[in-house]
Short mmCIF file of C-alpha atoms in Angstrom, two decimals:
data_model
loop_
_atom_site.label_atom_id
_atom_site.label_comp_id
_atom_site.label_asym_id
_atom_site.label_seq_id
_atom_site.Cartn_x
_atom_site.Cartn_y
_atom_site.Cartn_z
CA UNK L 14 18.45 -5.53 -8.01
CA UNK L 15 18.27 -6.53 -4.36
CA UNK L 16 14.47 -6.19 -3.86
CA UNK L 17 13.71 -3.37 -1.44
CA UNK L 18 11.22 -0.47 -1.26
CA UNK L 19 13.17 2.54 0.01
CA UNK L 20 12.92 6.20 1.10
CA UNK L 21 15.47 8.70 2.35
CA UNK L 22 15.95 9.71 5.96
CA UNK L 23 18.58 12.02 7.33
CA UNK L 24 20.77 11.50 4.28
CA UNK L 25 20.64 7.73 4.56
CA UNK L 26 18.61 5.15 2.64
CA UNK L 27 15.76 3.77 4.79
CA UNK L 28 14.10 0.48 3.97
CA UNK L 29 10.34 0.80 3.85
CA UNK L 30 9.99 -2.96 3.27
CA UNK L 31 11.94 -5.76 1.62
CA UNK L 32 10.00 -7.38 -1.24
CA UNK L 33 8.72 -10.80 -0.25
CA UNK L 34 10.98 -13.56 -1.53
CA UNK L 35 13.70 -11.14 -2.81
CA UNK L 36 17.45 -11.46 -2.05
CA UNK L 37 17.09 -8.67 0.54
CA UNK L 38 14.15 -10.44 2.17
CA UNK L 39 16.08 -13.74 2.32
CA UNK L 40 19.16 -11.99 3.71
CA UNK L 41 17.12 -10.77 6.71
CA UNK L 42 16.86 -7.09 5.93
CA UNK L 43 14.01 -5.44 7.87
CA UNK L 44 11.61 -2.56 7.55
CA UNK L 45 13.27 0.45 9.28
CA UNK L 46 16.88 -0.62 8.56
CA UNK L 47 19.16 2.15 7.36
CA UNK L 48 21.75 1.59 4.63
CA UNK L 49 24.94 3.54 5.45
CA UNK L 50 27.30 2.14 2.80
CA UNK L 51 26.98 0.50 -0.62
CA UNK L 52 30.16 -1.52 -1.17
CA UNK L 53 32.84 1.01 -0.20
CA UNK L 54 30.76 4.17 -0.86
CA UNK L 55 29.17 6.09 2.01
CA UNK L 56 25.48 6.74 1.35
CA UNK L 57 25.46 10.14 3.06
CA UNK L 58 25.87 12.72 0.31
CA UNK L 59 24.34 10.49 -2.40
CA UNK L 60 20.98 11.25 -3.88
CA UNK L 61 18.34 8.50 -3.67
CA UNK L 62 18.73 7.90 -7.44
CA UNK L 63 22.53 7.60 -7.12
CA UNK L 64 22.08 5.09 -4.25
CA UNK L 65 19.61 3.06 -6.35
CA UNK L 66 22.02 3.03 -9.30
CA UNK L 67 24.79 1.64 -7.06
CA UNK L 68 22.57 -1.09 -5.67
CA UNK L 69 21.31 -2.19 -9.08
CA UNK L 70 23.46 -4.36 -11.29
CA UNK L 71 23.62 -7.51 -13.37
CA UNK L 72 21.90 -10.64 -11.93
CA UNK L 73 24.48 -12.88 -10.28
CA UNK L 74 26.79 -10.04 -9.23
CA UNK L 75 27.40 -9.22 -5.56
CA UNK L 76 26.80 -6.02 -3.58
CA UNK L 77 27.85 -5.42 0.06
CA UNK L 78 25.43 -3.29 2.09
CA UNK L 79 26.28 -1.85 5.47
CA UNK L 80 23.17 -1.74 7.63
CA UNK L 81 22.44 0.26 10.75
CA UNK L 82 19.60 -1.29 12.79
CA UNK L 83 18.32 1.35 15.17
CA UNK L 84 16.50 -0.82 17.69
CA UNK L 85 19.54 -3.08 18.16
CA UNK L 86 21.97 -0.10 17.97
CA UNK L 87 24.40 -2.01 15.73
CA UNK L 88 25.94 -1.75 12.35
CA UNK L 89 26.70 -4.87 10.31
CA UNK L 90 27.35 -5.87 6.67
CA UNK L 91 24.98 -7.92 4.49
CA UNK L 92 26.27 -9.49 1.29
CA UNK L 93 23.64 -9.83 -1.42
CA UNK L 94 23.72 -11.62 -4.80
CA UNK L 95 21.60 -9.49 -7.18
CA UNK L 96 18.66 -11.05 -9.02
CA UNK L 97 16.07 -9.92 -11.55
CA UNK L 98 13.24 -8.79 -9.24
CA UNK L 99 9.92 -10.11 -10.36
CA UNK L 100 7.14 -9.36 -7.91
CA UNK L 101 3.73 -10.98 -8.02
CA UNK L 102 1.63 -8.11 -6.82
CA UNK L 103 -1.64 -10.01 -6.44
CA UNK L 104 -2.54 -12.95 -4.19
CA UNK L 105 -6.03 -14.14 -3.43
CA UNK L 106 -8.19 -17.10 -2.45
CA UNK L 107 -11.60 -18.22 -1.18
CA UNK L 108 -11.04 -18.34 2.59
CA UNK L 109 -14.27 -20.22 3.34
CA UNK L 110 -17.62 -20.68 1.56
CA UNK L 111 -19.00 -17.24 0.69
CA UNK L 112 -15.96 -15.20 1.70
CA UNK L 113 -12.89 -14.24 -0.31
CA UNK L 114 -9.55 -12.50 0.36
CA UNK L 115 -7.43 -10.60 -2.15
CA UNK L 116 -4.13 -8.84 -1.43
CA UNK L 117 -2.47 -6.22 -3.62
CA UNK L 118 1.18 -5.61 -2.64
CA UNK L 119 1.95 -2.89 -5.27
CA UNK L 120 0.15 -0.97 -7.98
CA UNK L 121 2.28 -2.01 -10.98
CA UNK L 122 1.90 -2.15 -14.74
CA UNK L 123 0.29 -5.62 -14.63
CA UNK L 124 -1.55 -5.25 -11.38
CA UNK L 125 -5.01 -4.44 -12.74
CA UNK L 126 -4.94 -7.41 -15.20
CA UNK L 127 -3.71 -9.76 -12.44
CA UNK L 128 -6.20 -8.35 -9.94
CA UNK L 129 -9.25 -8.79 -12.16
CA UNK L 130 -8.16 -12.33 -13.14
CA UNK L 131 -7.88 -13.28 -9.48
CA UNK L 132 -11.33 -11.80 -8.72
CA UNK L 133 -12.71 -13.87 -11.68
CA UNK L 134 -11.13 -17.00 -10.22
CA UNK L 135 -12.64 -16.37 -6.77
CA UNK L 136 -16.07 -15.73 -8.37
CA UNK L 137 -15.92 -19.00 -10.35
CA UNK L 138 -15.24 -20.87 -7.13
CA UNK L 139 -18.02 -18.98 -5.27
CA UNK L 140 -20.64 -17.20 -7.42
CA UNK L 141 -22.77 -16.45 -4.35
CA UNK L 142 -20.16 -14.42 -2.53
CA UNK L 143 -21.19 -12.85 0.79
CA UNK L 144 -18.09 -10.79 1.50
CA UNK L 145 -14.63 -9.87 0.33
CA UNK L 146 -11.51 -8.57 2.15
CA UNK L 147 -9.23 -6.28 0.11
CA UNK L 148 -5.83 -6.38 1.83
CA UNK L 149 -3.72 -3.29 1.13
CA UNK L 150 -1.41 -3.60 4.18
CA UNK L 151 2.21 -2.70 3.47
CA UNK L 152 1.31 -1.79 -0.14
CA UNK L 153 3.53 1.29 -0.79
CA UNK L 154 1.52 2.41 -3.84
CA UNK L 155 2.58 2.75 -7.46
CA UNK L 156 0.66 3.81 -10.54
CA UNK L 157 -2.20 6.26 -10.24
CA UNK L 158 -4.21 4.77 -13.11
CA UNK L 159 -4.03 1.35 -11.41
CA UNK L 160 -5.44 2.93 -8.20
CA UNK L 161 -8.31 4.48 -10.17
CA UNK L 162 -9.05 1.10 -11.96
CA UNK L 163 -9.01 -0.87 -8.72
CA UNK L 164 -11.39 1.68 -7.13
CA UNK L 165 -13.65 1.52 -10.19
CA UNK L 166 -14.11 -2.26 -9.69
CA UNK L 167 -16.01 -1.63 -6.45
CA UNK L 168 -17.54 1.86 -6.88
CA UNK L 169 -20.59 3.03 -8.83
CA UNK L 170 -19.85 4.19 -12.37
CA UNK L 171 -18.43 7.67 -12.85
CA UNK L 172 -18.12 8.76 -9.21
CA UNK L 173 -14.93 10.74 -8.19
CA UNK L 174 -12.11 8.47 -6.99
CA UNK L 175 -9.46 11.12 -6.19
CA UNK L 176 -8.72 14.72 -7.14
CA UNK L 177 -5.49 16.66 -7.35
CA UNK L 178 -5.13 20.34 -6.55
CA UNK L 179 -2.14 22.68 -6.95
CA UNK L 180 -1.24 26.20 -8.03
CA UNK L 181 -1.36 25.59 -11.76
CA UNK L 182 -4.50 24.79 -13.74
CA UNK L 183 -2.92 21.56 -15.01
CA UNK L 184 -2.59 20.42 -11.34
CA UNK L 185 -6.37 20.63 -10.79
CA UNK L 186 -8.05 17.40 -11.92
CA UNK L 187 -10.63 14.85 -10.77
CA UNK L 188 -10.23 11.15 -11.65
CA UNK L 189 -13.48 9.19 -11.88
CA UNK L 190 -14.52 5.55 -11.86
CA UNK L 191 -14.76 5.45 -15.65
CA UNK L 192 -12.54 3.75 -18.31
CA UNK L 193 -11.34 7.04 -19.80
CA UNK L 194 -9.52 7.79 -16.53
CA UNK L 195 -7.63 4.49 -16.25
CA UNK L 196 -7.55 2.68 -19.60
CA UNK L 197 -4.30 3.11 -21.52
CA UNK L 198 -4.43 4.09 -25.17
CA UNK L 199 -5.05 1.02 -27.34
CA UNK L 200 -5.44 -1.17 -24.24
CA UNK L 201 -8.33 -3.38 -23.22
CA UNK L 202 -10.60 -2.73 -20.25
CA UNK L 203 -10.12 -5.57 -17.73
CA UNK L 204 -12.54 -3.94 -15.31
CA UNK L 205 -15.45 -4.06 -17.83
CA UNK L 206 -14.56 -7.71 -18.68
CA UNK L 207 -14.57 -8.61 -14.96
CA UNK L 208 -18.06 -7.11 -14.48
CA UNK L 209 -19.33 -8.93 -17.50
CA UNK L 210 -18.02 -12.33 -16.28
CA UNK L 211 -19.08 -11.80 -12.71
CA UNK L 212 -22.47 -10.16 -13.39
CA UNK L 213 -21.34 -7.05 -11.55
CA UNK L 214 -21.10 -8.74 -8.14
CA UNK L 215 -18.03 -6.71 -7.08
CA UNK L 216 -20.04 -3.48 -7.33
CA UNK L 217 -22.19 -4.62 -4.39
CA UNK L 218 -20.44 -7.42 -2.46
CA UNK L 219 -19.89 -6.36 1.20
CA UNK L 220 -16.27 -5.20 1.43
CA UNK L 221 -13.68 -4.69 4.17
CA UNK L 222 -10.36 -2.97 3.31
CA UNK L 223 -7.31 -3.67 5.52
CA UNK L 224 -4.69 -0.96 5.79
CA UNK L 225 -1.70 -0.10 8.02
CA UNK L 226 1.18 2.32 8.31
CA UNK L 227 2.85 0.63 5.33
CA UNK L 228 -0.13 1.47 3.08
CA UNK L 229 0.84 4.55 1.10
CA UNK L 230 -0.02 6.69 -1.90
CA UNK L 231 -2.13 4.63 -4.38
CA UNK L 232 -3.30 2.41 -1.46
CA UNK L 233 -4.49 5.52 0.36
CA UNK L 234 -6.32 6.75 -2.71
CA UNK L 235 -8.27 3.46 -2.96
CA UNK L 236 -9.03 3.27 0.80
CA UNK L 237 -10.07 6.91 0.92
CA UNK L 238 -12.40 6.61 -2.08
CA UNK L 239 -14.07 3.46 -0.76
CA UNK L 240 -14.43 5.06 2.70
CA UNK L 241 -15.87 8.37 1.46
CA UNK L 242 -18.43 6.64 -0.78
CA UNK L 243 -19.36 4.41 2.16
CA UNK L 244 -18.64 1.39 -0.04
CA UNK L 245 -16.41 -0.40 2.47
CA UNK L 246 -15.40 -0.60 6.11
CA UNK L 247 -11.74 0.36 6.51
CA UNK L 248 -9.95 -1.67 9.25
CA UNK L 249 -6.45 -1.84 10.63
CA UNK L 250 -4.18 1.09 11.53
CA UNK L 251 -3.65 4.57 10.21
CA UNK L 252 -1.94 4.77 6.78
CA UNK L 253 1.36 6.43 5.85
CA UNK L 254 0.18 9.84 4.54
CA UNK L 255 1.91 10.10 1.11
CA UNK L 256 -0.53 12.52 -0.49
CA UNK L 257 1.67 14.75 -2.68
CA UNK L 258 2.07 14.71 -6.46
CA UNK L 259 5.52 15.08 -8.09
CA UNK L 260 6.11 16.34 -11.60
CA UNK L 261 9.36 15.88 -13.60
CA UNK L 262 10.39 19.04 -15.50
CA UNK L 263 13.04 18.50 -18.23
CA UNK L 264 15.78 21.13 -17.93
CA UNK L 265 18.17 19.85 -20.59
CA UNK L 266 19.08 16.74 -22.58
CA UNK L 267 20.22 14.80 -19.55
CA UNK L 268 18.95 16.92 -16.68
CA UNK L 269 15.54 17.10 -15.06
CA UNK L 270 14.02 18.48 -11.87
CA UNK L 271 11.36 16.67 -9.85
CA UNK L 272 9.11 19.08 -7.99
CA UNK L 273 6.02 18.72 -5.80
CA UNK L 274 3.13 20.31 -7.70
CA UNK L 275 -0.13 19.13 -6.09
CA UNK L 276 -1.83 17.20 -3.33
CA UNK L 277 -4.17 14.21 -3.50
CA UNK L 278 -7.66 14.67 -2.03
CA UNK L 279 -10.31 11.98 -1.30
CA UNK L 280 -13.80 12.44 -2.88
CA UNK L 281 -15.04 14.38 0.13
CA UNK L 282 -12.05 16.77 -0.11
CA UNK L 283 -9.81 15.33 2.66
CA UNK L 284 -6.07 15.85 2.04
CA UNK L 285 -4.12 12.54 2.34
CA UNK L 286 -0.79 14.29 2.88
CA UNK L 287 0.91 13.72 6.30
CA UNK L 288 -2.37 12.44 7.76
CA UNK L 289 -3.31 9.39 5.77
CA UNK L 290 -6.56 7.45 6.07
CA UNK L 291 -7.86 6.79 9.59
CA UNK L 292 -9.66 3.42 9.65
CA UNK L 293 -13.35 3.15 10.65
CA UNK L 294 -12.32 0.37 13.05
CA UNK L 295 -8.80 0.30 14.46
CA UNK L 296 -7.37 -3.20 14.95
CA UNK L 297 -3.93 -3.47 16.54
CA UNK L 298 -1.82 -6.56 16.17
CA UNK L 299 0.24 -8.12 18.96
CA UNK L 300 3.82 -7.38 17.87
CA UNK L 301 6.70 -9.63 18.97
CA UNK L 302 8.99 -7.74 21.39
CA UNK L 303 12.03 -7.99 19.06
CA UNK L 304 10.06 -6.31 16.20
CA UNK L 305 8.38 -3.45 18.12
CA UNK L 306 10.99 -0.80 17.33
CA UNK L 307 10.77 -1.62 13.60
CA UNK L 308 7.01 -1.87 13.20
CA UNK L 309 5.62 1.07 15.20
CA UNK L 310 6.52 3.94 12.89
CA UNK L 311 5.44 7.47 12.30
CA UNK L 312 4.62 7.81 8.56
CA UNK L 313 5.09 10.81 6.33
CA UNK L 314 4.50 13.41 9.09
CA UNK L 315 7.66 12.19 10.86
CA UNK L 316 9.97 12.75 7.88
CA UNK L 317 12.15 15.84 7.99
CA UNK L 318 11.11 18.47 5.47
CA UNK L 319 7.81 16.80 4.69
CA UNK L 320 4.98 18.77 2.97
CA UNK L 321 2.71 20.00 5.76
CA UNK L 322 -1.01 19.20 5.92
CA UNK L 323 -3.37 22.17 6.12
CA UNK L 324 -5.21 20.47 8.95
CA UNK L 325 -4.11 18.26 11.84
CA UNK L 326 -1.23 15.89 11.16
CA UNK L 327 -1.28 12.47 12.75
CA UNK L 328 1.67 10.27 13.42
CA UNK L 329 2.22 6.90 15.03
CA UNK L 330 0.85 3.68 13.58
CA UNK L 331 1.62 0.05 13.03
CA UNK L 332 2.91 -1.96 10.07
CA UNK L 333 3.36 -5.50 11.45
CA UNK L 334 1.50 -8.30 9.66
CA UNK L 335 2.04 -11.79 11.18
CA UNK L 336 3.49 -14.33 8.75
CA UNK L 337 0.94 -16.94 9.95
CA UNK L 338 -2.60 -15.89 9.09
CA UNK L 339 -3.89 -17.81 12.22
CA UNK L 340 -2.32 -15.01 14.30
CA UNK L 341 -3.59 -12.22 12.09
CA UNK L 342 -6.07 -10.26 14.23
CA UNK L 343 -6.96 -7.73 11.57
CA UNK L 344 -7.79 -10.49 9.03
CA UNK L 345 -9.92 -12.33 11.67
CA UNK L 346 -11.71 -9.07 12.62
CA UNK L 347 -12.39 -8.40 8.90
CA UNK L 348 -14.09 -11.74 8.40
CA UNK L 349 -16.08 -11.33 11.64
CA UNK L 350 -17.26 -7.96 10.36
CA UNK L 351 -18.42 -9.53 7.09
CA UNK L 352 -20.18 -12.38 8.90
CA UNK L 353 -22.09 -9.83 10.94
CA UNK L 354 -20.22 -10.27 14.23
CA UNK L 355 -19.93 -6.87 15.91
CA UNK L 356 -16.38 -5.68 16.42
CA UNK L 357 -16.37 -3.65 19.63
CA UNK L 358 -13.75 -1.86 21.69
CA UNK L 359 -12.48 -3.85 24.69
CA UNK L 360 -10.37 -1.92 27.23
CA UNK L 361 -8.63 -5.12 28.46
CA UNK L 362 -7.73 -6.31 25.03
CA UNK L 363 -5.79 -4.22 22.43
CA UNK L 364 -7.42 -6.02 19.47
CA UNK L 365 -9.63 -3.10 18.68
CA UNK L 366 -9.84 0.50 19.74
CA UNK L 367 -12.72 2.10 17.87
CA UNK L 368 -16.23 0.71 17.60
CA UNK L 369 -17.83 0.49 14.17
CA UNK L 370 -18.79 3.77 12.67
CA UNK L 371 -20.11 2.72 9.24
CA UNK L 372 -22.18 -0.37 8.43
CA UNK L 373 -21.02 -2.69 5.68
CA UNK L 374 -23.30 -2.12 2.67
CA UNK L 375 -25.90 -4.86 2.10
#
């Protein structure tokens, strides 16, 4: 493939984000770009699945994508050589004595194994950890069981992580922080192994979760669960608001229908759909002028035909993360929070907008 996370907007393919290090990323494709043609085929009129099929192909083959970039009001071609896309969904390190950082860029098949191994590594470097930052910015989501497992690493045993509710009985279900809700049949339990190796430190270590407009679905489930159980301080900007559940119904041998059957709710009963997770402390990043039109976006509630939220919908957020961590205000604010430095609103400075509402657990 070419290495992009996509959605559909006004009949065109919209890039949510190019995967770091992928051919699309190296070719300069940006979040918010619209694909209007794939080789000689117009995208308008194609389903998202048909568009994906046309972009995929054998590694080493070429595909020509025509891009419309709204903020520059121009259309231009990008030629991409396809590759096998292998994404490393977990990165992490000890930032300084006592404080760790771990980033999850997608909830994939291997994410929980990789995530727990990285947390083991950080613990072995620093057994007396005083704080951890869980970075879920620009993580578009993925597998539900992975979201439940990641939540279970930090939450007390058996509390509710997320619930689904729809019209049918099978759509009403609560997922808890317990192996039976995330362990695959015949699989091991990497979460239990992690707690054994680390003497359960991740159940109690002070935690800050970073989110932004690019945090969607499984990311919102994790952030919402940790926020509702007062296990972490959520910092950054409001999340995307992808809180609906799709079910595939087989119609025939080669035909199926994907329908929306339920909504996701946080443990306290808040619907994620079209509202997302509002951080306890909002931290806004200085965005370079040339990127502003691409990084200040409006989430699920701005999409035509989106599933409405029963309550207030909120739109308008931020998805820019600076490539150099020295310029990363949200990351700096997160570590200040863990060190015990109060993060307050400052009218003259757009670093933060909302004073702390919840203390970090001791």
